[in-house]
Coordinates of C-alpha atoms in Angstrom, one line a residue:
M1 CA 0.0 0.0 0.0
T2 CA 1.4 3.4 -1.0
S3 CA 1.7 6.2 1.6
H4 CA -1.1 8.1 -0.2
D5 CA -3.4 5.1 0.2
K6 CA -2.5 4.7 3.9
I7 CA -3.4 8.3 4.5
L8 CA -6.6 8.0 2.6
E9 CA -7.6 4.8 4.4
A10 CA -6.9 6.4 7.8
S11 CA -8.6 9.7 6.8
L12 CA -11.9 7.8 6.2
K13 CA -12.0 7.0 10.0
H14 CA -11.8 10.7 10.9
P15 CA -14.2 12.6 8.6
K16 CA -14.4 16.3 8.8
P17 CA -17.7 17.7 10.1
E18 CA -19.7 19.6 7.4
K19 CA -20.1 23.4 7.5
Q20 CA -17.2 24.0 9.7
L21 CA -13.9 25.7 8.8
Y22 CA -10.8 25.9 10.9
Q23 CA -7.9 28.3 11.0
Y24 CA -4.5 27.7 12.6
G25 CA -3.9 31.0 14.4
T26 CA -1.7 32.4 17.0
A27 CA -4.0 33.5 19.8
G28 CA -1.9 35.0 22.6
N29 CA 0.5 32.5 23.9
T30 CA -0.7 29.4 22.0
E31 CA -1.5 28.4 18.5
F32 CA -4.7 26.6 18.0
L33 CA -7.0 25.5 15.2
E34 CA -9.9 27.9 15.6
L35 CA -13.4 27.2 14.6
I36 CA -15.2 29.3 12.1
T37 CA -19.0 28.6 12.2
E38 CA -20.6 29.3 8.9
I39 CA -23.6 31.2 10.3
E40 CA -24.0 34.7 9.0
T41 CA -20.3 35.3 9.0
I42 CA -18.9 33.5 6.0
V43 CA -18.4 35.8 3.1
P44 CA -18.5 34.0 -0.3
D45 CA -15.0 33.6 -1.7
E46 CA -13.5 34.7 1.6
S47 CA -14.4 31.7 3.7
V48 CA -11.5 32.2 6.1
R49 CA -11.9 35.9 6.5
I50 CA -13.9 36.0 9.7
I51 CA -13.3 34.0 12.8
L52 CA -16.1 34.1 15.4
E53 CA -14.9 35.1 18.8
R54 CA -17.0 32.3 20.1
L55 CA -15.7 32.4 23.7
M56 CA -15.9 36.1 24.1
G57 CA -17.8 35.9 27.4
K58 CA -15.0 33.8 28.8
C59 CA -12.4 36.3 27.8
K60 CA -13.4 39.4 29.8
G61 CA -10.3 41.1 31.1
R62 CA -8.2 39.6 28.3
L63 CA -6.9 42.5 26.2
E64 CA -5.2 40.5 23.5
L65 CA -6.8 38.5 20.8
C66 CA -8.6 36.5 23.4
A67 CA -5.6 34.3 24.0
D68 CA -6.2 30.5 23.9
E69 CA -9.8 31.1 22.8
G70 CA -9.0 29.0 19.7
S71 CA -10.1 25.9 21.6
L72 CA -13.5 24.4 20.6
H73 CA -15.8 21.7 21.7
S74 CA -14.0 18.5 21.6
N75 CA -16.6 16.7 19.5
V76 CA -15.5 18.7 16.4
L77 CA -11.8 18.1 16.8
D78 CA -11.3 14.5 15.7
S79 CA -10.5 15.2 12.1
V80 CA -8.4 18.2 13.0
V81 CA -6.2 16.4 15.4
F82 CA -5.8 13.5 12.9
R83 CA -4.6 16.0 10.3
V84 CA -2.3 17.7 12.7
G85 CA -0.6 14.3 13.0
L86 CA 0.0 14.3 9.3
L87 CA 1.4 17.8 9.4
A88 CA 3.6 17.2 12.4
A89 CA 5.2 14.2 10.5
M90 CA 5.7 16.4 7.4
R91 CA 7.2 19.2 9.5
S92 CA 9.7 16.8 11.1
R93 CA 10.7 15.4 7.7
K94 CA 11.1 18.9 6.3
L95 CA 13.6 19.6 9.1
G96 CA 15.6 16.5 8.5
G97 CA 14.0 14.3 11.2
Q98 CA 14.1 16.8 14.1
T99 CA 11.5 16.0 16.7
I100 CA 8.2 18.0 16.6
G101 CA 5.9 18.3 19.6
V102 CA 2.1 18.1 19.6
M103 CA 0.1 19.2 22.7
I104 CA -3.6 18.5 23.2
T105 CA -5.0 21.1 25.6
A106 CA -7.4 24.1 25.8
S107 CA -5.6 26.0 28.5
H108 CA -8.0 28.1 30.6
N109 CA -11.2 27.1 28.6
P110 CA -14.1 25.0 29.9
P111 CA -13.5 21.3 30.4
E112 CA -15.7 20.3 27.4
D113 CA -13.5 22.2 25.0
N114 CA -10.1 21.1 23.7
G115 CA -7.4 22.3 21.3
V116 CA -4.1 21.3 19.7
K117 CA -0.8 23.0 19.1
L118 CA 2.5 22.1 17.4
V119 CA 5.9 22.8 18.9
D120 CA 9.0 23.4 16.8
P121 CA 12.4 21.8 17.5
M122 CA 13.8 24.4 20.0
G123 CA 10.6 24.3 22.0
D124 CA 9.2 27.4 20.4
M125 CA 5.9 28.0 18.5
L126 CA 5.3 26.6 15.0
E127 CA 6.9 28.6 12.3
A128 CA 4.3 31.2 11.2
S129 CA 4.5 30.2 7.5
W130 CA 3.3 26.7 8.4
E131 CA 0.0 28.0 9.9
V132 CA -1.3 28.3 6.4
H133 CA -0.4 24.7 5.6
A134 CA -2.2 23.6 8.8
T135 CA -5.3 25.6 7.8
Q136 CA -5.2 24.0 4.3
L137 CA -5.1 20.4 5.6
A138 CA -7.7 21.0 8.3
N139 CA -10.2 22.4 5.8
A140 CA -9.9 19.8 3.1
P141 CA -13.6 19.1 2.7
T142 CA -13.4 15.3 2.1
E143 CA -11.0 12.6 3.0
D144 CA -9.8 12.0 -0.6
I145 CA -9.1 15.7 -1.0
N146 CA -7.3 15.7 2.3
A147 CA -5.0 12.9 1.0
E148 CA -4.4 14.8 -2.2
A149 CA -3.8 18.1 -0.3
H150 CA -1.2 16.3 1.9
A151 CA 0.6 15.0 -1.2
T152 CA 0.5 18.4 -3.0
L153 CA 1.8 20.1 0.1
E154 CA 4.6 17.6 0.5
T155 CA 5.7 18.3 -3.1
M156 CA 5.4 22.0 -2.8
L157 CA 7.5 22.1 0.3
K158 CA 10.0 19.8 -1.2
V159 CA 9.7 17.4 1.7
N160 CA 11.7 14.1 1.2
P161 CA 9.2 11.4 2.2
K162 CA 12.1 9.0 2.8
N163 CA 13.3 11.2 5.7
V164 CA 12.4 9.8 9.2
A165 CA 9.7 11.7 11.0
R166 CA 9.8 12.0 14.8
V167 CA 7.1 13.4 17.0
I168 CA 6.4 13.5 20.7
L169 CA 3.0 14.2 22.2
A170 CA 1.2 14.8 25.4
R171 CA -2.2 16.0 26.7
D172 CA -3.8 17.7 29.7
T173 CA -6.4 16.2 32.0
R174 CA -9.5 16.8 30.0
A175 CA -11.9 13.8 29.5
S176 CA -11.7 14.2 25.7
G177 CA -7.9 13.9 25.7
P178 CA -7.5 10.1 25.3
G179 CA -9.9 10.0 22.3
L180 CA -8.0 12.9 20.6
V181 CA -4.7 11.3 21.3
K182 CA -6.0 8.2 19.4
A183 CA -6.9 10.4 16.4
L184 CA -3.4 12.0 16.5
I185 CA -1.7 8.6 16.7
D186 CA -3.8 7.4 13.7
G187 CA -2.4 10.4 11.8
L188 CA 1.2 9.8 12.8
E189 CA 1.0 6.1 12.0
A190 CA -0.6 6.8 8.6
A191 CA 2.3 9.2 7.9
G192 CA 4.8 6.6 9.0
A193 CA 6.2 8.7 11.9
E194 CA 8.0 7.5 14.9
Y195 CA 6.4 8.8 18.1
I196 CA 6.5 8.8 21.9
D197 CA 3.4 9.5 23.9
Y198 CA 4.3 11.2 27.2
K199 CA 0.7 10.9 28.4
I200 CA -0.3 13.8 30.8
L201 CA 2.1 16.8 31.0
T202 CA 1.9 20.5 31.4
T203 CA 2.3 22.4 28.1
P204 CA 5.7 23.8 29.1
Q205 CA 6.9 20.3 30.1
L206 CA 6.3 19.2 26.5
H207 CA 8.1 22.2 25.2
Y208 CA 11.0 21.3 27.5
L209 CA 11.1 17.7 26.3
V210 CA 11.1 18.8 22.6
R211 CA 14.0 21.1 23.2
C212 CA 15.9 18.5 25.2
T213 CA 15.4 15.9 22.6
N214 CA 16.7 18.0 19.7
T215 CA 19.7 19.4 21.6
K216 CA 20.8 16.1 23.3
G217 CA 24.5 15.6 22.7
T218 CA 25.2 19.1 21.4
D219 CA 26.7 22.2 22.8
L220 CA 23.2 23.5 23.3
E221 CA 22.1 20.5 25.4
Y222 CA 19.1 21.7 27.5
G223 CA 18.5 19.0 30.0
E224 CA 17.6 15.3 30.5
V225 CA 14.9 14.0 28.2
S226 CA 12.4 13.0 30.8
E227 CA 9.8 14.5 33.1
K228 CA 12.1 13.6 36.0
G229 CA 14.9 15.6 34.3
Y230 CA 12.5 18.6 34.2
Y231 CA 12.0 18.5 37.9
E232 CA 15.6 17.9 38.7
K233 CA 16.8 20.8 36.5
L234 CA 14.3 23.3 38.1
A235 CA 15.0 22.1 41.7
A236 CA 18.8 22.2 41.3
A237 CA 18.7 25.7 39.7
Y238 CA 16.3 26.9 42.5
V239 CA 18.8 25.8 45.2
R240 CA 21.7 27.5 43.4
A241 CA 19.7 30.7 43.0
M242 CA 18.6 30.9 46.6
K243 CA 22.1 30.8 48.0
G244 CA 21.0 30.0 51.5
R245 CA 18.2 32.5 51.6
T246 CA 14.8 31.6 52.9
T247 CA 11.3 32.5 51.8
K248 CA 8.9 34.4 54.1
G249 CA 5.9 32.3 55.0
R250 CA 3.7 30.1 52.8
V251 CA 2.6 30.6 49.2
I252 CA -0.8 29.2 48.3
V253 CA -1.0 28.0 44.7
D254 CA -4.3 27.5 42.9
C255 CA -3.8 24.9 40.1
A256 CA -7.2 25.4 38.4
N257 CA -8.0 21.8 38.9
G258 CA -5.8 21.1 36.0
V259 CA -2.6 19.3 35.1
G260 CA -0.5 21.8 37.0
G261 CA -1.8 20.3 40.3
P262 CA -0.2 16.9 40.1
K263 CA 2.9 18.2 38.4
L264 CA 3.5 20.9 41.1
N265 CA 3.0 18.3 43.8
E266 CA 5.6 16.2 42.0
L267 CA 8.0 19.2 41.7
I268 CA 7.7 19.8 45.5
K269 CA 9.2 16.4 46.1
Y270 CA 12.5 17.6 44.5
L271 CA 12.7 20.9 46.4
P272 CA 14.3 21.3 49.9
K273 CA 12.0 22.0 52.8
A274 CA 11.3 25.6 53.6
E275 CA 13.6 25.7 56.6
D276 CA 16.4 24.3 54.4
G277 CA 16.1 27.0 51.8
G278 CA 13.1 25.7 50.0
V279 CA 9.6 27.1 49.8
D280 CA 6.4 26.2 51.7
I281 CA 3.9 25.6 48.9
K282 CA 0.3 24.8 49.7
V283 CA -1.4 23.4 46.6
V284 CA -5.2 24.0 46.3
N285 CA -7.6 23.3 43.4
D286 CA -5.7 20.2 42.2
D287 CA -8.7 17.9 41.6
V288 CA -8.0 16.1 38.4
I289 CA -10.3 13.2 39.2
R290 CA -13.4 15.2 38.2
P291 CA -12.7 16.7 34.8
E292 CA -15.7 19.0 35.1
S293 CA -14.0 20.9 37.8
L294 CA -11.2 22.2 35.5
N295 CA -11.1 26.0 35.5
H296 CA -14.4 26.2 37.4
Q297 CA -14.3 29.2 39.7
C298 CA -10.5 29.0 39.9
G299 CA -7.3 29.5 37.8
A300 CA -5.4 32.5 36.5
D301 CA -8.1 33.6 34.1
F302 CA -10.8 33.5 36.8
V303 CA -8.6 35.6 39.1
K304 CA -7.7 38.2 36.5
T305 CA -11.2 38.4 35.1
R306 CA -13.1 38.5 38.4
Q307 CA -10.5 40.4 40.3
Q308 CA -10.9 38.1 43.3
P309 CA -9.4 35.0 44.8
P310 CA -10.9 31.6 44.0
P311 CA -13.7 30.9 46.6
S312 CA -11.8 27.8 47.7
S313 CA -8.6 29.8 48.6
H314 CA -9.5 30.9 52.1
A315 CA -6.2 32.8 52.3
Q316 CA -5.5 35.1 55.2
P317 CA -4.7 38.7 54.6
F318 CA -1.1 39.4 53.3
V319 CA -0.5 35.7 52.5
R320 CA 0.9 35.5 49.0
C321 CA -1.2 33.5 46.6
A322 CA -0.8 32.4 43.0
S323 CA -3.0 30.9 40.3
L324 CA -2.0 28.8 37.3
D325 CA -4.1 28.3 34.2
G326 CA -5.4 24.9 33.0
D327 CA -2.2 23.8 31.3
A328 CA 0.2 25.6 33.6
D329 CA 1.8 28.0 31.1
R330 CA 0.9 31.2 32.9
I331 CA 0.6 32.5 36.5
V332 CA -0.6 35.5 38.4
Y333 CA 0.0 36.4 42.0
Y334 CA -2.3 38.2 44.4
F335 CA -3.0 38.9 48.1
T336 CA -5.7 40.5 50.2
D337 CA -5.6 43.2 52.8
D338 CA -8.7 45.4 53.1
H339 CA -9.2 44.6 49.3
F340 CA -8.0 42.4 46.5
N341 CA -4.5 43.1 45.1
L342 CA -3.6 41.5 41.8
L343 CA 0.1 41.0 40.9
D344 CA -0.3 40.2 37.2
G345 CA 2.1 39.8 34.3
D346 CA 3.2 43.4 34.3
K347 CA 4.2 43.1 38.0
I348 CA 6.0 39.9 37.3
A349 CA 7.9 41.5 34.4
T350 CA 9.0 44.5 36.4
L351 CA 10.0 42.3 39.4
A352 CA 12.2 40.1 37.1
A353 CA 13.6 43.1 35.2
S354 CA 14.5 44.9 38.4
F355 CA 16.3 41.8 39.9
L356 CA 18.2 41.0 36.7
G357 CA 19.3 44.6 36.4
D358 CA 20.6 44.6 39.9
L359 CA 22.4 41.3 39.4
A360 CA 24.1 42.5 36.2
R361 CA 25.3 45.7 37.9
T362 CA 26.6 43.9 41.0
A363 CA 28.3 41.2 38.8
G364 CA 30.1 44.0 36.8
L365 CA 28.2 43.1 33.6
S366 CA 25.9 46.0 33.2
E367 CA 28.0 47.6 30.4
K368 CA 28.2 44.3 28.5
L369 CA 24.6 43.1 28.7
K370 CA 21.6 45.1 27.4
I371 CA 18.5 44.2 29.4
G372 CA 15.1 45.2 28.1
V373 CA 11.4 44.6 28.7
V374 CA 8.9 43.9 25.9
Q375 CA 5.3 45.1 26.4
T376 CA 2.1 45.6 24.3
A377 CA 0.0 48.7 24.2
Y378 CA -2.2 47.1 26.9
A379 CA 0.6 47.2 29.5
N380 CA -0.3 49.7 32.2
G381 CA 1.4 53.1 31.7
A382 CA 2.6 53.1 35.3
S383 CA 4.6 49.9 34.7
T384 CA 6.2 51.4 31.6
E385 CA 7.2 54.5 33.5
Y386 CA 8.6 52.5 36.4
I387 CA 10.7 50.4 34.0
T388 CA 12.2 53.4 32.1
K389 CA 12.5 55.9 34.9
S390 CA 13.0 53.9 38.1
L391 CA 14.9 50.9 36.7
G392 CA 16.6 52.7 33.8
L393 CA 15.8 49.9 31.3
D394 CA 14.6 50.0 27.7
V395 CA 11.1 49.1 26.9
V396 CA 9.9 48.0 23.5
C397 CA 6.2 47.9 22.5
T398 CA 5.0 45.3 20.1
A399 CA 1.7 44.2 18.6
T400 CA -0.3 41.8 20.8
G401 CA 0.5 38.1 20.7
V402 CA 3.3 36.2 22.3
K403 CA 5.0 35.5 19.0
H404 CA 5.6 39.2 18.6
L405 CA 6.8 39.7 22.2
H406 CA 9.1 36.6 22.0
H407 CA 10.7 37.8 18.8
A408 CA 11.3 41.3 20.2
A409 CA 12.8 39.9 23.4
T410 CA 15.5 38.1 21.4
R411 CA 16.9 41.5 20.3
F412 CA 18.1 42.1 23.9
D413 CA 20.9 40.3 25.6
I414 CA 18.4 39.6 28.3
G415 CA 14.9 40.1 27.2
V416 CA 11.9 40.0 29.6
Y417 CA 8.3 39.7 28.5
F418 CA 5.1 38.9 30.2
E419 CA 1.5 39.5 29.0
A420 CA -0.8 40.9 31.6
N421 CA -2.5 37.5 31.8
G422 CA 0.7 36.1 33.4
H423 CA 2.2 34.3 30.4
G424 CA 5.8 35.2 29.8
T425 CA 9.5 34.4 30.3
V426 CA 13.0 35.7 30.1
I427 CA 15.3 35.0 27.2
F428 CA 19.1 35.0 27.4
S429 CA 20.9 35.5 24.1
A430 CA 23.9 33.5 23.0
K431 CA 26.1 36.6 23.7
A432 CA 24.7 36.8 27.3
L433 CA 25.3 33.1 28.0
K434 CA 28.8 33.4 26.7
A435 CA 29.4 36.5 28.9
L436 CA 28.1 34.8 32.0
G437 CA 30.2 31.7 31.3
K438 CA 33.5 33.6 30.7
H439 CA 33.2 36.6 33.2
Q440 CA 35.8 36.6 35.9
P441 CA 34.4 38.1 39.1
Q442 CA 36.6 40.6 41.0
S443 CA 35.0 40.4 44.4
P444 CA 32.8 38.0 46.5
A445 CA 29.8 40.2 45.7
Q446 CA 30.4 39.9 42.0
H447 CA 30.9 36.2 42.3
N448 CA 27.5 35.7 44.2
A449 CA 25.6 37.9 41.7
L450 CA 27.2 36.0 38.7
E451 CA 26.4 32.6 40.2
T452 CA 22.8 33.7 40.7
L453 CA 22.5 34.9 37.1
R454 CA 23.9 31.6 35.9
A455 CA 21.4 29.7 38.0
L456 CA 18.5 31.7 36.6
T457 CA 19.5 30.7 33.1
D458 CA 18.6 27.1 34.1
L459 CA 15.6 28.0 36.4
I460 CA 13.8 30.0 33.7
N461 CA 12.1 28.1 30.8
Q462 CA 13.4 30.2 27.9
A463 CA 11.4 28.3 25.3
V464 CA 7.9 29.3 26.6
G465 CA 6.0 30.8 29.5
D466 CA 6.0 28.2 32.3
A467 CA 4.0 28.7 35.4
L468 CA 6.0 26.3 37.6
S469 CA 9.3 27.8 36.5
D470 CA 7.9 31.4 36.9
L471 CA 6.6 30.5 40.4
L472 CA 10.1 29.5 41.5
L473 CA 11.6 32.6 39.9
V474 CA 9.3 34.9 41.8
E475 CA 9.9 33.1 45.0
V476 CA 13.7 33.4 44.5
I477 CA 13.4 37.2 43.8
L478 CA 11.2 37.8 46.8
A479 CA 13.6 35.9 49.0
H480 CA 16.6 37.9 47.8
K481 CA 14.8 41.1 48.4
S482 CA 13.3 40.0 51.7
W483 CA 9.9 41.2 50.3
G484 CA 6.4 40.1 51.0
P485 CA 3.6 40.6 48.5
K486 CA 2.7 44.1 49.9
D487 CA 6.3 45.3 49.3
W488 CA 6.1 44.0 45.8
S489 CA 2.8 45.7 45.1
L490 CA 4.2 49.1 46.3
T491 CA 6.9 49.3 43.6
Y492 CA 4.3 51.2 41.5
T493 CA 0.6 51.8 41.4
D494 CA -1.4 51.0 38.3
L495 CA -3.2 53.8 36.6
P496 CA -7.0 53.3 36.6
N497 CA -8.0 51.9 33.3
R498 CA -11.0 50.9 31.3
L499 CA -11.7 48.6 28.4
V500 CA -14.7 49.2 26.1
R501 CA -15.9 47.0 23.3
I502 CA -17.8 48.5 20.3
E503 CA -19.5 46.4 17.6
V504 CA -18.9 47.8 14.1
P505 CA -20.2 46.8 10.7
D506 CA -16.6 46.4 9.4
R507 CA -13.6 46.2 11.6
N508 CA -11.2 46.3 8.6
I509 CA -11.6 50.1 8.2
F510 CA -9.7 50.5 11.5
K511 CA -6.0 50.3 10.6
T512 CA -3.3 50.9 13.2
T513 CA 0.4 51.8 13.4
D514 CA 3.0 52.3 16.2
A515 CA 2.5 48.8 17.7
E516 CA -1.3 49.2 17.5
R517 CA -1.2 52.4 19.6
K518 CA -2.4 54.8 16.9
L519 CA -5.0 54.7 14.1
L520 CA -3.9 55.4 10.6
E521 CA -7.5 55.0 9.3
P522 CA -10.2 56.2 9.3
K523 CA -8.5 59.4 8.4
G524 CA -8.7 62.0 11.2
A525 CA -9.6 59.5 13.8
Q526 CA -6.3 59.7 15.7
D527 CA -6.4 63.5 15.7
K528 CA -9.8 63.4 17.4
I529 CA -8.5 60.8 19.9
D530 CA -5.4 62.9 20.7
A531 CA -7.5 65.9 21.3
V532 CA -9.7 64.1 23.8
V533 CA -6.7 62.4 25.6
G534 CA -5.0 65.8 26.0
K535 CA -7.7 66.9 28.4
Y536 CA -7.0 64.3 31.0
K537 CA -4.1 64.1 33.5
A538 CA -2.0 61.0 32.8
G539 CA -4.4 60.3 29.9
R540 CA -3.7 57.6 27.3
S541 CA -6.1 55.8 25.0
F542 CA -6.1 53.8 21.8
A543 CA -8.6 52.0 19.6
R544 CA -7.7 48.6 18.1
A545 CA -9.8 46.3 15.9
S546 CA -10.5 42.8 17.1
G547 CA -8.6 40.1 15.3
T548 CA -11.6 37.7 15.4
E549 CA -14.8 39.7 15.2
D550 CA -16.4 42.9 13.8
A551 CA -15.6 44.9 16.9
V552 CA -13.2 47.5 18.1
R553 CA -11.7 47.6 21.6
V554 CA -10.9 51.0 23.2
Y555 CA -8.4 51.1 26.1
A556 CA -8.1 54.1 28.3
E557 CA -6.0 55.2 31.3
A558 CA -6.2 58.3 33.4
A559 CA -5.3 59.6 36.9
T560 CA -8.6 58.6 38.5
R561 CA -11.1 55.8 37.9
T562 CA -13.8 58.3 37.0
E563 CA -11.6 60.0 34.4
A564 CA -10.5 56.7 32.9
E565 CA -14.2 55.7 32.5
E566 CA -15.0 59.1 31.0
L567 CA -12.1 59.0 28.6
A568 CA -12.8 55.5 27.4
H569 CA -16.4 56.3 26.6
K570 CA -15.5 59.5 24.8
V571 CA -13.0 57.7 22.6
A572 CA -15.6 54.9 22.1
D573 CA -18.0 57.6 20.8
I574 CA -15.4 58.7 18.2
V575 CA -15.1 55.0 17.1
K576 CA -18.9 54.7 16.9
H577 CA -19.3 57.8 14.8
L578 CA -16.5 57.0 12.4
G579 CA -17.2 53.3 12.2
G580 CA -21.0 53.4 11.9
A581 CA -21.3 51.3 15.0
R582 CA -24.4 49.3 15.9
V583 CA -26.1 50.9 18.9

């Protein structure tokens, strides 16, 4: 049987649902195949033009392209996941047999949803040009056309079908996971790929394993190729970074009743006890026995959206708390006093940047290493001012989406980026790693700072945002600074802000520039916005079209809550007038 016949035969077991289209898109920190329902939104001859923001109600408080919302109900994913298996094998062959990762997860979305993402050889996101190929395969209307599309794509990309294909895969704790894994394996076997099923992992753990697999035995070797190796690497780096310091009190970690629960409990086994330089971690919301409890009134998205702790937290005032999302690739901190205090991605980014800057100066490397922070237009203006004026570091603003932030961060020797939702990491360039390896300290203080920096290069997951790694990073920094959550929160005070959504007949008339902070079109719109903003102390506002629906989002900041609300609505009125908004 030819490879084409094998793919066709296997495809018949995984038929594509009618009247559904999919698009592989980068939504915030993950890439998912997004559902396009053909109900009033599909324009003839432009069938992939409009993607419904079907989970909009779940994304309140998310200021990007509704990150991770590309998940969809698991019962329409079978054909998609099968075809992702075909694509993963093709991607591996195109790269000469390097290992590709496939993760089945839907992050912070409801338990009945699921999604799938591909991971490139260095543990980073799938190359953007291949998103189009994923979309083509996913939307082939019949199984015979899918087999033909696969063959055509293989020829067009000049993929040698004789090359070995290697794929590793994992899933989160959703009930639909095992069935989707079967569909994926059917695709891999039809494509003749070698594969390893790592069963249940966090998304960052799979990224780690992909990078370790592809760098094993090279100068870039990243770590042991096993889940155990992941824990050992983080734990050893944590001990080195702590340098005999101790944490203050306990941290309560809400694991969203997702895969982060059992994996954090496992990581704790490798860490020293709190009195020996470890950290006292109390794990809550780690119920993976009942899949329906996943992300229910808990998790990072719940905390950020509702601006409140999970009801099950029961944390006492001033106790530091953290929440992970469903697949443990993002984290936010918070605490209560007389009200709720969120320490989100902006706060984590400034904390990390401050610490790294201090270490570089103490180690005598500040003149050799350029440290910078990458933000989007949605980052609070107070955080930007704190970074530039108080920390004296550069800030770069990019368009929304982690792929933009990650790329911009690579331009620094040490690049820090976190989205407000808590997804982010720190990237050390090859130049930085070389400098850290060769630098000769001239004093005990320089030696200690240098050793801490070296430890952080192992503690931080540089491939992708990793909630478990970021948790330990924050705990190390707070221990070094002898800070509690209140001290951290006082570094700067967020400006009051407001987000407004306006439905418009055609979002495409709104075109932006300057990292989405200014409108190029409609003509004259930005002048009107500037005139309104100029009337408010500490005023800032911008309008940006949604990437997934006919709507425009207006973000506004001002010195007081009342003024921020007022400014947002005045800019929204400008958008409504120029865009012919539905009222």
